[in-house]
XYZ file of C-alpha atoms in Angstrom:
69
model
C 0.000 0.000 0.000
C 1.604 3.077 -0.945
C 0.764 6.604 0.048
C -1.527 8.399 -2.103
C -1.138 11.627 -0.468
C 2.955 12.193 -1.381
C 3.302 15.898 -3.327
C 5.134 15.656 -6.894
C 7.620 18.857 -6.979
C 7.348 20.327 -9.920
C 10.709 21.683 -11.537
C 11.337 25.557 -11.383
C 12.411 26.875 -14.365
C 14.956 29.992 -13.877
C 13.567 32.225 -16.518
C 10.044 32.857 -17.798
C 8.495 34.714 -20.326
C 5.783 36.862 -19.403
C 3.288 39.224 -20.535
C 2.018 42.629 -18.753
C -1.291 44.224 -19.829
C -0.706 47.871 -20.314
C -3.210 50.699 -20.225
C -3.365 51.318 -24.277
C -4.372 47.277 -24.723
C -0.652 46.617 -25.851
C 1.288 43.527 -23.721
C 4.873 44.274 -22.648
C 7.006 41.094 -22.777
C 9.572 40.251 -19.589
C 11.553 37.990 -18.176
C 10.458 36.532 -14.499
C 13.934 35.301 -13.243
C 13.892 33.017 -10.192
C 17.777 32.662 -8.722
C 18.544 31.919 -5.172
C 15.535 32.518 -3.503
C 15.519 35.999 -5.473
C 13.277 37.030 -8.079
C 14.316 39.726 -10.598
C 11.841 41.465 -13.697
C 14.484 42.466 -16.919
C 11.863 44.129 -19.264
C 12.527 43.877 -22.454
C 11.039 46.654 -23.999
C 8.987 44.603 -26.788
C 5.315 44.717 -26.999
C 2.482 42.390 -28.719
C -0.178 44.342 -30.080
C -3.913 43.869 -30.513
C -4.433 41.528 -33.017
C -7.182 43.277 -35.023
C -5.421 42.867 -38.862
C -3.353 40.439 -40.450
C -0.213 43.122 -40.325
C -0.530 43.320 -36.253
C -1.146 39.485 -36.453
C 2.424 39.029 -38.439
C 4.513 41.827 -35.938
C 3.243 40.100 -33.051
C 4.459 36.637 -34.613
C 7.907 38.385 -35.221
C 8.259 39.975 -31.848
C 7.807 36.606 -30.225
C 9.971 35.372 -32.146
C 12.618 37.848 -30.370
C 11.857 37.360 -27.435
C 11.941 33.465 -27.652
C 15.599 34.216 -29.062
């Protein structure tokens, strides 16, 4: 009989990508970096736009493709 109640730890990753809604409907893109019991924000001064055309559909495609860099 084994115990059913035993937590799996799920890994930490050190870096994330993440997204900030801004006032003007734009998303700024930043890191979340997790070090040492620390966590530090490095902006990265890139931002997806509403996705109302094909043209803001392709930018936003291209600046995630930056930031995934």
């Amino acid at each position: 009989m084994g115990n059913k109640n035993k937590k799996q730890t799920k890994a930490r990753e050190p870096v994330k990508l993440r997204y900030k809604e801004l006032s003007n409907g734009n998303q700024s893109i930043y890191l979340d970096c997790y070090s040492n019991g620390k966590r530090e924000y490095e902006f990265l001064k890139l931002y997806l736009i509403p996705e109302t055309s094909i043209e803001n559909k392709e930018a936003n495609k291209a600046t995630l493709k930056l930031a995934n860099a």
